[in-house]
Amino acid sequence: MTVLDDTQVKDGVDQETVDAVREVGGAYKYGWSTDIEMEYAPKGLTTDIVRLISEKNEEPEWMLEWRLAAYERWLTKVEPDWAMVDYPEIDFQEQYYYARPKSMMVKPKSLDEVDPKLLATYSKLGIPLKEQAILAGVEGAGEMPAEARKVAVDAVFDSVSVGTTFQKELREAGVIFCSISEAIREHPELVKKYLGSVVPVNDNFYATLNSAVFSDGSFVYVPPGVRCPMELSTYFRINAENTGQFERTLIIADKGSYVSYLEGCTAPQRDESQLHAAVVEIIIEEDAEVKYSTVQNWYPGDENGKGGIYNFVTKRADCRGDRAKVMWTQVETGSAVTWKYPSCILRGDDSQGEFYSIAIANNMQQADTGTKMIHLGKRTKSRIVSKGISAGKAQNTYRGLVSMHPKAKESRNYTQCDSLLIGDKCGAHTVPYIEVKNNSSRVEHEATTSKVDDDQMFYCRQRGMDEEEAVALVVNGFCKDVLQALPMEFAMEAQQLVAISLEGSVG
Amino acid sequence: MLNINNLHVDLEDEDKTILKGVNLSVEAGKVHAIMGPNGSGKSTLSYVLAGRDGYKVTEGSATLDGDDILDMEPEERAAAGLFLAFQYPVEIPGVGNMTFLRTAVNAQRKARGEDEMSAAEFLKVIRAKAKDLKIDADMLKRPVNVGFSGGEKKRNEILQMAMLEPRMCILDETDSGLDVDAMKLVSEGVNALRTEGRGFLVITHYQRLLDHIKPDVVHIMADGRIIKTGGPELALEVEKNGYADILAEVA
């Protein structure tokens, strides 16, 4: 690195840019693994495995029935092949569907009892599982309030949740934040009512698979009128080899409530590809609002396309009540293959859905991602801002559906998707589907493809910036719309991720 | 200060020679103008000096204060004090004008081993300079050149020049796309920067810019060479008679 060794702290964007550039140079930095004794279910998928997962989670009979029904459905389903991704056939019998650290066999009663190795894993990832306030922003982040902010974390390690912080404090506010396995045991009435109500068991191949074998994930319930007193987050870590992670997240924002939820994901560097098939369901009642942010940084495979996570995810939010609001923000830098379309069902009148996405694909990565905005209610609004960045030999596809149903009078959608190509061996594709079944709605679509072109590079360099600084500046500019929607700490990390993923792609 | 000696340049991708032995010396404190018909190689000269890709120097040299600039990266030339005001300033979406400029100023300062400019100091300086060029606060915040009018883009180039305080300024057809008022503003901006230590190379197609920025020396360029050099009166001659007479005279 040339001019960036100077650690003098500057304020504002410049510091972020320089930090981002400084981060370049390391390869995937979460690629290490934790050496820990694990307990596996036998390889492969059968009704016995489904029963075993249910048993391990000490689930009631109804949950097992639900899983078994899903498994039966799954057997009849065919893997989808319409996405613009290409990968060797997955042998679903060659996977482990359940893996948990042996130390978790007896569920720790509190964080103090959790295996120090697990705690160390999360510390190393920068996610301390302690009930300490996270200082707002990062040094030099600017006008953040002086008081510290708290973020509650649910940490999911392979198939199990190892702990959830701040549960007590949240409970005092009436908010339930726990692992989904705990919710199934402790709050069956809520789980029964909402699980599968947004993403039905038979929704799609991977969602059906997830319904049969999901092992853990997070559960959030925010009661009417409550503004969740802190950010909630779940950190997913895949550690075991040949093991799929099937997490299930269920978030319910009751009338007039608000919650902001963050999700982060990493995995060790391995030569074998690994499967991650998650389902996220969000229910938003009248006047409630949910912000769901993801920084997805699964291991992307090496530069020849060896290894990496197959990320097949179904995420959907249902704005059930009038004036319900949901915002998806995602920064996708990892995974070998991504197949993911966080969607909004705008059922309530005047409900709103927003989707902000940056998908960065480098080397041999393939991403087919986008959103669905289903307008059912009157005067519903949606906005889609999607930025795809491709480098190396990567392929990045935006696939989006905007559907205005007959009753969705005077509804609006605005879509902007931009693609940025770095180099000439990568690809960007835009596949918008638009259906309008009434005559008072408005749908706008803008798509552009641009390159960090030689002119921009030369312009920046003529003004004195070196190549890395120039690329970071141009790319960060391109991503700004999306990053602005992220919470502050996240935006900082995301900017660094942008730089990491673009490492070595210039020239 | 800037010495160009027998410079020959080919296009890298095509078998085509653009510059065929350019000789030129710009002294500190002087304004040199290069005029010439389209396709004579004026813009190529500015790009080659600034280090743009796509050109191959086959012969000759270019030095700034004795240092060979042709071997330097574009950013090294910038740090050495070479500035190019672009004919077509480039748009950079999402990057605030001020952020861009501060990144540039500090990158150059760092490269020269100087202290970076603090945010407060930068703000103070840029506000004062922007005011002279009638650039308002909004334009400083907007993304670099995105949605700027032709005049705004050129004023923005001059603002960058004023902030970066280069020693050697090359202006490539800065007058193109400007109305009379904008031309006046831009020229005033340039004139304000004329100092004893700073050299200018003003590339233009028309004489009219030179009414505002009075050159010390005028060169006529045609077919990749400087074919005639004279005082300001040479520009007037071109204005009156076009290039045909001079071309005929040299041929």
Tab-separated table of N, CA, C and O in Angstrom, chain A residues 3-6 8-15 17-18 22 387 450 453-470 472-481 484, chain B residues 47 50-53 73-79 82-86 89-96 99-108 110-111 115-116 119 144-145 156-157 160 164:
chain	number	residue	atom	x	y	z
A	3	VAL	N	0.311	5.213	-0.142
A	3	VAL	CA	0.257	6.425	0.669
A	3	VAL	C	-0.672	6.298	1.878
A	3	VAL	O	-1.005	7.273	2.513
A	4	LEU	N	-1.079	5.068	2.198
A	4	LEU	CA	-2.154	4.970	3.173
A	4	LEU	C	-1.699	4.570	4.572
A	4	LEU	O	-2.500	4.279	5.429
A	5	ASP	N	-0.394	4.574	4.788
A	5	ASP	CA	0.081	4.135	6.087
A	5	ASP	C	-0.110	5.185	7.165
A	5	ASP	O	-0.128	4.901	8.348
A	6	ASP	N	-0.277	6.375	6.728
A	6	ASP	CA	-0.531	7.469	7.642
A	6	ASP	C	-1.834	7.212	8.392
A	6	ASP	O	-2.886	7.088	7.797
A	8	GLN	N	-3.238	9.137	10.634
A	8	GLN	CA	-3.856	10.369	11.107
A	8	GLN	C	-5.364	10.331	10.846
A	8	GLN	O	-5.806	9.997	9.750
A	9	VAL	N	-6.133	10.650	11.871
A	9	VAL	CA	-7.584	10.564	11.716
A	9	VAL	C	-8.122	11.827	11.068
A	9	VAL	O	-7.887	12.935	11.519
A	10	LYS	N	-8.833	11.615	10.010
A	10	LYS	CA	-9.509	12.743	9.376
A	10	LYS	C	-10.987	12.556	9.628
A	10	LYS	O	-11.443	11.506	10.000
A	11	ASP	N	-11.757	13.572	9.359
A	11	ASP	CA	-13.186	13.410	9.597
A	11	ASP	C	-13.931	13.215	8.285
A	11	ASP	O	-13.415	13.468	7.217
A	12	GLY	N	-15.154	12.736	8.433
A	12	GLY	CA	-16.036	12.662	7.278
A	12	GLY	C	-15.690	11.573	6.292
A	12	GLY	O	-15.048	10.586	6.614
A	13	VAL	N	-16.142	11.770	5.109
A	13	VAL	CA	-16.089	10.729	4.082
A	13	VAL	C	-14.667	10.305	3.743
A	13	VAL	O	-14.413	9.152	3.480
A	14	ASP	N	-13.774	11.263	3.794
A	14	ASP	CA	-12.418	10.921	3.404
A	14	ASP	C	-11.863	9.793	4.247
A	14	ASP	O	-11.221	8.889	3.755
A	15	GLN	N	-12.134	9.868	5.543
A	15	GLN	CA	-11.644	8.827	6.437
A	15	GLN	C	-12.233	7.483	6.016
A	15	GLN	O	-11.536	6.480	5.961
A	17	THR	N	-13.273	6.603	3.156
A	17	THR	CA	-12.691	6.170	1.888
A	17	THR	C	-11.315	5.561	2.116
A	17	THR	O	-11.007	4.486	1.620
A	18	VAL	N	-10.534	6.275	2.909
A	18	VAL	CA	-9.185	5.786	3.148
A	18	VAL	C	-9.215	4.466	3.906
A	18	VAL	O	-8.506	3.523	3.574
A	22	ARG	N	-7.758	1.058	2.733
A	22	ARG	CA	-6.774	0.377	3.574
A	22	ARG	C	-7.137	-1.091	3.761
A	22	ARG	O	-6.287	-1.965	3.866
A	387	LYS	N	-28.105	-1.786	-6.920
A	387	LYS	CA	-26.816	-1.524	-7.557
A	387	LYS	C	-26.072	-2.839	-7.661
A	387	LYS	O	-25.832	-3.491	-6.650
A	450	SER	N	-23.055	1.089	-16.164
A	450	SER	CA	-21.896	1.937	-16.392
A	450	SER	C	-20.640	1.210	-15.956
A	450	SER	O	-20.689	0.232	-15.230
A	453	ASP	N	-15.114	3.714	-15.678
A	453	ASP	CA	-14.455	3.724	-16.967
A	453	ASP	C	-13.125	4.440	-16.898
A	453	ASP	O	-12.770	5.066	-15.908
A	454	ASP	N	-12.405	4.290	-17.956
A	454	ASP	CA	-11.068	4.857	-18.016
A	454	ASP	C	-11.105	6.365	-17.834
A	454	ASP	O	-10.214	6.945	-17.227
A	455	ASP	N	-12.169	6.988	-18.328
A	455	ASP	CA	-12.263	8.440	-18.196
A	455	ASP	C	-12.341	8.866	-16.737
A	455	ASP	O	-11.684	9.803	-16.314
A	456	GLN	N	-13.183	8.135	-15.969
A	456	GLN	CA	-13.307	8.484	-14.552
A	456	GLN	C	-11.989	8.249	-13.822
A	456	GLN	O	-11.571	9.056	-12.996
A	457	MET	N	-11.357	7.141	-14.137
A	457	MET	CA	-10.079	6.842	-13.497
A	457	MET	C	-9.045	7.919	-13.819
A	457	MET	O	-8.345	8.412	-12.940
A	458	PHE	N	-8.979	8.270	-15.082
A	458	PHE	CA	-7.984	9.245	-15.496
A	458	PHE	C	-8.269	10.613	-14.854
A	458	PHE	O	-7.357	11.299	-14.391
A	459	TYR	N	-9.533	10.952	-14.798
A	459	TYR	CA	-9.922	12.230	-14.195
A	459	TYR	C	-9.468	12.285	-12.730
A	459	TYR	O	-8.835	13.255	-12.302
A	460	CYS	N	-9.781	11.236	-11.986
A	460	CYS	CA	-9.394	11.201	-10.569
A	460	CYS	C	-7.875	11.226	-10.413
A	460	CYS	O	-7.337	11.904	-9.541
A	461	ARG	N	-7.207	10.467	-11.246
A	461	ARG	CA	-5.753	10.379	-11.105
A	461	ARG	C	-5.092	11.682	-11.532
A	461	ARG	O	-4.087	12.101	-10.952
A	462	GLN	N	-5.641	12.326	-12.548
A	462	GLN	CA	-5.075	13.615	-12.954
A	462	GLN	C	-5.177	14.609	-11.820
A	462	GLN	O	-4.370	15.526	-11.689
A	463	ARG	N	-6.172	14.411	-10.956
A	463	ARG	CA	-6.317	15.329	-9.826
A	463	ARG	C	-5.473	14.883	-8.635
A	463	ARG	O	-5.518	15.501	-7.586
A	464	GLY	N	-4.771	13.769	-8.782
A	464	GLY	CA	-3.795	13.405	-7.750
A	464	GLY	C	-4.078	12.134	-6.978
A	464	GLY	O	-3.300	11.745	-6.120
A	465	MET	N	-5.223	11.461	-7.239
A	465	MET	CA	-5.517	10.246	-6.470
A	465	MET	C	-4.832	9.044	-7.111
A	465	MET	O	-4.761	8.955	-8.329
A	466	ASP	N	-4.390	8.109	-6.268
A	466	ASP	CA	-3.831	6.902	-6.871
A	466	ASP	C	-4.978	5.977	-7.281
A	466	ASP	O	-6.141	6.235	-6.982
A	467	GLU	N	-4.634	4.903	-7.956
A	467	GLU	CA	-5.652	4.030	-8.546
A	467	GLU	C	-6.649	3.510	-7.529
A	467	GLU	O	-7.857	3.528	-7.751
A	468	GLU	N	-6.135	3.034	-6.393
A	468	GLU	CA	-7.022	2.452	-5.390
A	468	GLU	C	-7.967	3.488	-4.815
A	468	GLU	O	-9.151	3.253	-4.625
A	469	GLU	N	-7.412	4.643	-4.544
A	469	GLU	CA	-8.231	5.713	-4.001
A	469	GLU	C	-9.325	6.094	-4.996
A	469	GLU	O	-10.467	6.350	-4.627
A	470	ALA	N	-8.944	6.118	-6.269
A	470	ALA	CA	-9.885	6.516	-7.304
A	470	ALA	C	-11.017	5.501	-7.441
A	470	ALA	O	-12.193	5.873	-7.486
A	472	ALA	N	-12.045	3.340	-5.163
A	472	ALA	CA	-12.859	3.373	-3.952
A	472	ALA	C	-13.816	4.555	-3.993
A	472	ALA	O	-14.994	4.440	-3.654
A	473	LEU	N	-13.326	5.678	-4.461
A	473	LEU	CA	-14.160	6.878	-4.513
A	473	LEU	C	-15.326	6.690	-5.483
A	473	LEU	O	-16.477	6.951	-5.150
A	474	VAL	N	-15.017	6.195	-6.657
A	474	VAL	CA	-16.057	6.039	-7.677
A	474	VAL	C	-17.087	4.991	-7.256
A	474	VAL	O	-18.294	5.203	-7.351
A	475	VAL	N	-16.595	3.868	-6.732
A	475	VAL	CA	-17.517	2.802	-6.356
A	475	VAL	C	-18.353	3.207	-5.143
A	475	VAL	O	-19.558	2.978	-5.099
A	476	ASN	N	-17.726	3.834	-4.184
A	476	ASN	CA	-18.502	4.279	-3.026
A	476	ASN	C	-19.574	5.274	-3.432
A	476	ASN	O	-20.674	5.267	-2.897
A	477	GLY	N	-19.228	6.113	-4.387
A	477	GLY	CA	-20.214	7.067	-4.884
A	477	GLY	C	-21.398	6.331	-5.473
A	477	GLY	O	-22.558	6.625	-5.179
A	478	PHE	N	-21.086	5.328	-6.243
A	478	PHE	CA	-22.101	4.516	-6.901
A	478	PHE	C	-23.019	3.847	-5.873
A	478	PHE	O	-24.216	3.674	-6.080
A	479	CYS	N	-22.437	3.471	-4.755
A	479	CYS	CA	-23.192	2.727	-3.747
A	479	CYS	C	-23.897	3.611	-2.729
A	479	CYS	O	-24.608	3.127	-1.872
A	480	LYS	N	-23.647	4.893	-2.840
A	480	LYS	CA	-24.063	5.784	-1.763
A	480	LYS	C	-25.553	5.722	-1.443
A	480	LYS	O	-25.933	5.706	-0.280
A	481	ASP	N	-26.376	5.652	-2.473
A	481	ASP	CA	-27.822	5.604	-2.248
A	481	ASP	C	-28.186	4.476	-1.298
A	481	ASP	O	-29.024	4.623	-0.425
A	484	GLN	N	-26.585	4.867	2.340
A	484	GLN	CA	-27.234	5.872	3.165
A	484	GLN	C	-28.393	5.301	3.953
A	484	GLN	O	-28.764	5.817	4.988
B	47	TYR	N	-3.335	15.367	-23.384
B	47	TYR	CA	-3.539	14.058	-22.760
B	47	TYR	C	-2.210	13.350	-22.505
B	47	TYR	O	-2.007	12.727	-21.466
B	50	ALA	N	-0.537	14.765	-19.566
B	50	ALA	CA	-1.176	14.423	-18.291
B	50	ALA	C	-1.112	12.929	-17.998
B	50	ALA	O	-1.421	12.502	-16.891
B	51	GLY	N	-0.746	12.119	-19.010
B	51	GLY	CA	-0.527	10.700	-18.739
B	51	GLY	C	-1.704	9.792	-19.004
B	51	GLY	O	-1.833	8.734	-18.386
B	52	ARG	N	-2.555	10.175	-19.904
B	52	ARG	CA	-3.689	9.320	-20.210
B	52	ARG	C	-3.229	8.075	-20.977
B	52	ARG	O	-2.294	8.126	-21.769
B	53	ASP	N	-3.923	6.947	-20.720
B	53	ASP	CA	-3.615	5.700	-21.434
B	53	ASP	C	-3.996	5.818	-22.906
B	53	ASP	O	-4.819	6.634	-23.270
B	73	GLU	N	3.371	8.210	-13.238
B	73	GLU	CA	1.944	7.918	-13.240
B	73	GLU	C	1.196	9.247	-13.291
B	73	GLU	O	1.737	10.273	-12.871
B	74	PRO	N	-0.049	9.230	-13.756
B	74	PRO	CA	-0.794	10.486	-13.825
B	74	PRO	C	-0.838	11.229	-12.490
B	74	PRO	O	-0.692	12.451	-12.437
B	75	GLU	N	-1.027	10.457	-11.373
B	75	GLU	CA	-1.141	11.126	-10.076
B	75	GLU	C	0.197	11.719	-9.626
B	75	GLU	O	0.222	12.703	-8.883
B	76	GLU	N	1.293	11.111	-10.110
B	76	GLU	CA	2.605	11.673	-9.767
B	76	GLU	C	2.824	12.990	-10.513
B	76	GLU	O	3.398	13.939	-9.979
B	77	ARG	N	2.350	13.026	-11.733
B	77	ARG	CA	2.458	14.280	-12.489
B	77	ARG	C	1.627	15.364	-11.813
B	77	ARG	O	2.042	16.517	-11.726
B	78	ALA	N	0.435	14.949	-11.338
B	78	ALA	CA	-0.430	15.911	-10.656
B	78	ALA	C	0.268	16.449	-9.413
B	78	ALA	O	0.285	17.656	-9.164
B	79	ALA	N	0.870	15.526	-8.644
B	79	ALA	CA	1.553	15.949	-7.425
B	79	ALA	C	2.756	16.832	-7.742
B	79	ALA	O	3.129	17.706	-6.964
B	82	LEU	N	1.327	19.385	-12.260
B	82	LEU	CA	0.721	19.492	-13.580
B	82	LEU	C	-0.797	19.336	-13.467
B	82	LEU	O	-1.286	18.396	-12.859
B	83	PHE	N	-1.505	20.267	-14.054
B	83	PHE	CA	-2.966	20.219	-13.993
B	83	PHE	C	-3.532	20.339	-15.395
B	83	PHE	O	-3.086	21.159	-16.190
B	84	LEU	N	-4.540	19.498	-15.664
B	84	LEU	CA	-5.220	19.581	-16.951
B	84	LEU	C	-6.686	19.946	-16.720
B	84	LEU	O	-7.407	19.213	-16.036
B	85	ALA	N	-7.100	21.070	-17.268
B	85	ALA	CA	-8.527	21.400	-17.265
B	85	ALA	C	-9.122	20.724	-18.494
B	85	ALA	O	-8.718	21.000	-19.621
B	86	PHE	N	-10.051	19.775	-18.242
B	86	PHE	CA	-10.540	18.911	-19.313
B	86	PHE	C	-11.482	19.646	-20.267
B	86	PHE	O	-12.270	20.489	-19.853
B	89	PRO	N	-15.188	17.600	-18.958
B	89	PRO	CA	-15.051	17.140	-17.569
B	89	PRO	C	-15.931	15.910	-17.319
B	89	PRO	O	-17.039	15.821	-17.829
B	90	VAL	N	-15.411	14.979	-16.547
B	90	VAL	CA	-16.039	13.664	-16.390
B	90	VAL	C	-17.028	13.682	-15.225
B	90	VAL	O	-16.766	14.271	-14.174
B	91	GLU	N	-18.166	13.010	-15.401
B	91	GLU	CA	-19.163	12.920	-14.331
B	91	GLU	C	-18.850	11.752	-13.397
B	91	GLU	O	-18.504	10.670	-13.855
B	92	ILE	N	-18.971	11.976	-12.105
B	92	ILE	CA	-18.795	10.885	-11.143
B	92	ILE	C	-20.017	10.844	-10.223
B	92	ILE	O	-20.072	11.547	-9.216
B	93	PRO	N	-21.004	10.030	-10.542
B	93	PRO	CA	-22.242	9.989	-9.770
B	93	PRO	C	-21.994	9.592	-8.320
B	93	PRO	O	-21.155	8.740	-8.045
B	94	GLY	N	-22.723	10.228	-7.421
B	94	GLY	CA	-22.678	9.827	-6.018
B	94	GLY	C	-21.504	10.375	-5.223
B	94	GLY	O	-21.448	10.217	-4.016
B	95	VAL	N	-20.569	11.009	-5.900
B	95	VAL	CA	-19.419	11.569	-5.191
B	95	VAL	C	-19.580	13.085	-5.151
B	95	VAL	O	-19.602	13.734	-6.197
B	96	GLY	N	-19.734	13.627	-3.971
B	96	GLY	CA	-19.907	15.066	-3.828
B	96	GLY	C	-18.695	15.812	-4.376
B	96	GLY	O	-17.569	15.367	-4.233
B	99	THR	N	-16.216	16.513	-1.684
B	99	THR	CA	-15.502	15.298	-1.274
B	99	THR	C	-14.411	14.959	-2.282
B	99	THR	O	-13.275	14.646	-1.923
B	100	PHE	N	-14.785	15.057	-3.533
B	100	PHE	CA	-13.845	14.760	-4.607
B	100	PHE	C	-12.622	15.667	-4.504
B	100	PHE	O	-11.479	15.218	-4.520
B	101	LEU	N	-12.908	16.930	-4.348
B	101	LEU	CA	-11.828	17.908	-4.359
B	101	LEU	C	-10.943	17.773	-3.123
B	101	LEU	O	-9.725	17.918	-3.196
B	102	ARG	N	-11.572	17.478	-1.994
B	102	ARG	CA	-10.752	17.352	-0.795
B	102	ARG	C	-9.888	16.089	-0.856
B	102	ARG	O	-8.741	16.084	-0.419
B	103	THR	N	-10.467	15.033	-1.417
B	103	THR	CA	-9.676	13.815	-1.603
B	103	THR	C	-8.474	14.111	-2.492
B	103	THR	O	-7.354	13.679	-2.211
B	104	ALA	N	-8.713	14.882	-3.536
B	104	ALA	CA	-7.636	15.212	-4.473
B	104	ALA	C	-6.574	16.093	-3.811
B	104	ALA	O	-5.375	15.809	-3.886
B	105	VAL	N	-7.036	17.139	-3.144
B	105	VAL	CA	-6.088	18.063	-2.500
B	105	VAL	C	-5.207	17.303	-1.520
B	105	VAL	O	-3.981	17.440	-1.521
B	106	ASN	N	-5.849	16.463	-0.694
B	106	ASN	CA	-5.074	15.768	0.324
B	106	ASN	C	-4.207	14.653	-0.246
B	106	ASN	O	-3.136	14.372	0.281
B	107	ALA	N	-4.664	14.054	-1.321
B	107	ALA	CA	-3.832	13.035	-1.974
B	107	ALA	C	-2.544	13.684	-2.479
B	107	ALA	O	-1.448	13.148	-2.306
B	108	GLN	N	-2.670	14.839	-3.072
B	108	GLN	CA	-1.483	15.535	-3.578
B	108	GLN	C	-0.580	15.973	-2.438
B	108	GLN	O	0.636	15.857	-2.498
B	110	LYS	N	-0.318	14.657	0.492
B	110	LYS	CA	0.338	13.483	1.058
B	110	LYS	C	1.508	13.038	0.183
B	110	LYS	O	2.574	12.729	0.680
B	111	ALA	N	1.240	13.019	-1.121
B	111	ALA	CA	2.280	12.575	-2.049
B	111	ALA	C	3.510	13.476	-1.966
B	111	ALA	O	4.627	13.047	-2.199
B	115	ASP	N	1.375	18.220	5.166
B	115	ASP	CA	0.242	17.929	6.036
B	115	ASP	C	-1.045	18.057	5.247
B	115	ASP	O	-1.147	18.873	4.340
B	116	GLU	N	-2.023	17.240	5.647
B	116	GLU	CA	-3.314	17.356	4.983
B	116	GLU	C	-4.037	18.600	5.461
B	116	GLU	O	-3.773	19.117	6.531
B	119	ALA	N	-10.544	19.841	7.649
B	119	ALA	CA	-11.859	20.065	7.048
B	119	ALA	C	-12.246	21.541	7.136
B	119	ALA	O	-12.761	22.124	6.185
B	144	VAL	N	-20.002	15.221	-8.620
B	144	VAL	CA	-19.037	15.816	-9.539
B	144	VAL	C	-19.561	15.855	-10.978
B	144	VAL	O	-19.781	14.804	-11.600
B	145	ASN	N	-19.813	17.045	-11.448
B	145	ASN	CA	-20.200	17.306	-12.845
B	145	ASN	C	-21.531	16.697	-13.284
B	145	ASN	O	-21.932	16.878	-14.438
B	156	ASN	N	-16.206	24.683	-12.751
B	156	ASN	CA	-15.788	23.687	-11.769
B	156	ASN	C	-14.327	23.264	-12.005
B	156	ASN	O	-13.576	23.051	-11.056
B	157	GLU	N	-13.946	23.158	-13.264
B	157	GLU	CA	-12.560	22.824	-13.578
B	157	GLU	C	-11.624	23.902	-13.035
B	157	GLU	O	-10.570	23.603	-12.474
B	160	GLN	N	-11.265	23.655	-9.355
B	160	GLN	CA	-10.316	22.597	-8.995
B	160	GLN	C	-8.880	23.090	-9.159
B	160	GLN	O	-8.014	22.838	-8.323
B	164	LEU	N	-6.137	23.294	-6.218
B	164	LEU	CA	-4.955	22.429	-6.279
B	164	LEU	C	-3.665	23.229	-6.460
B	164	LEU	O	-2.571	22.713	-6.256
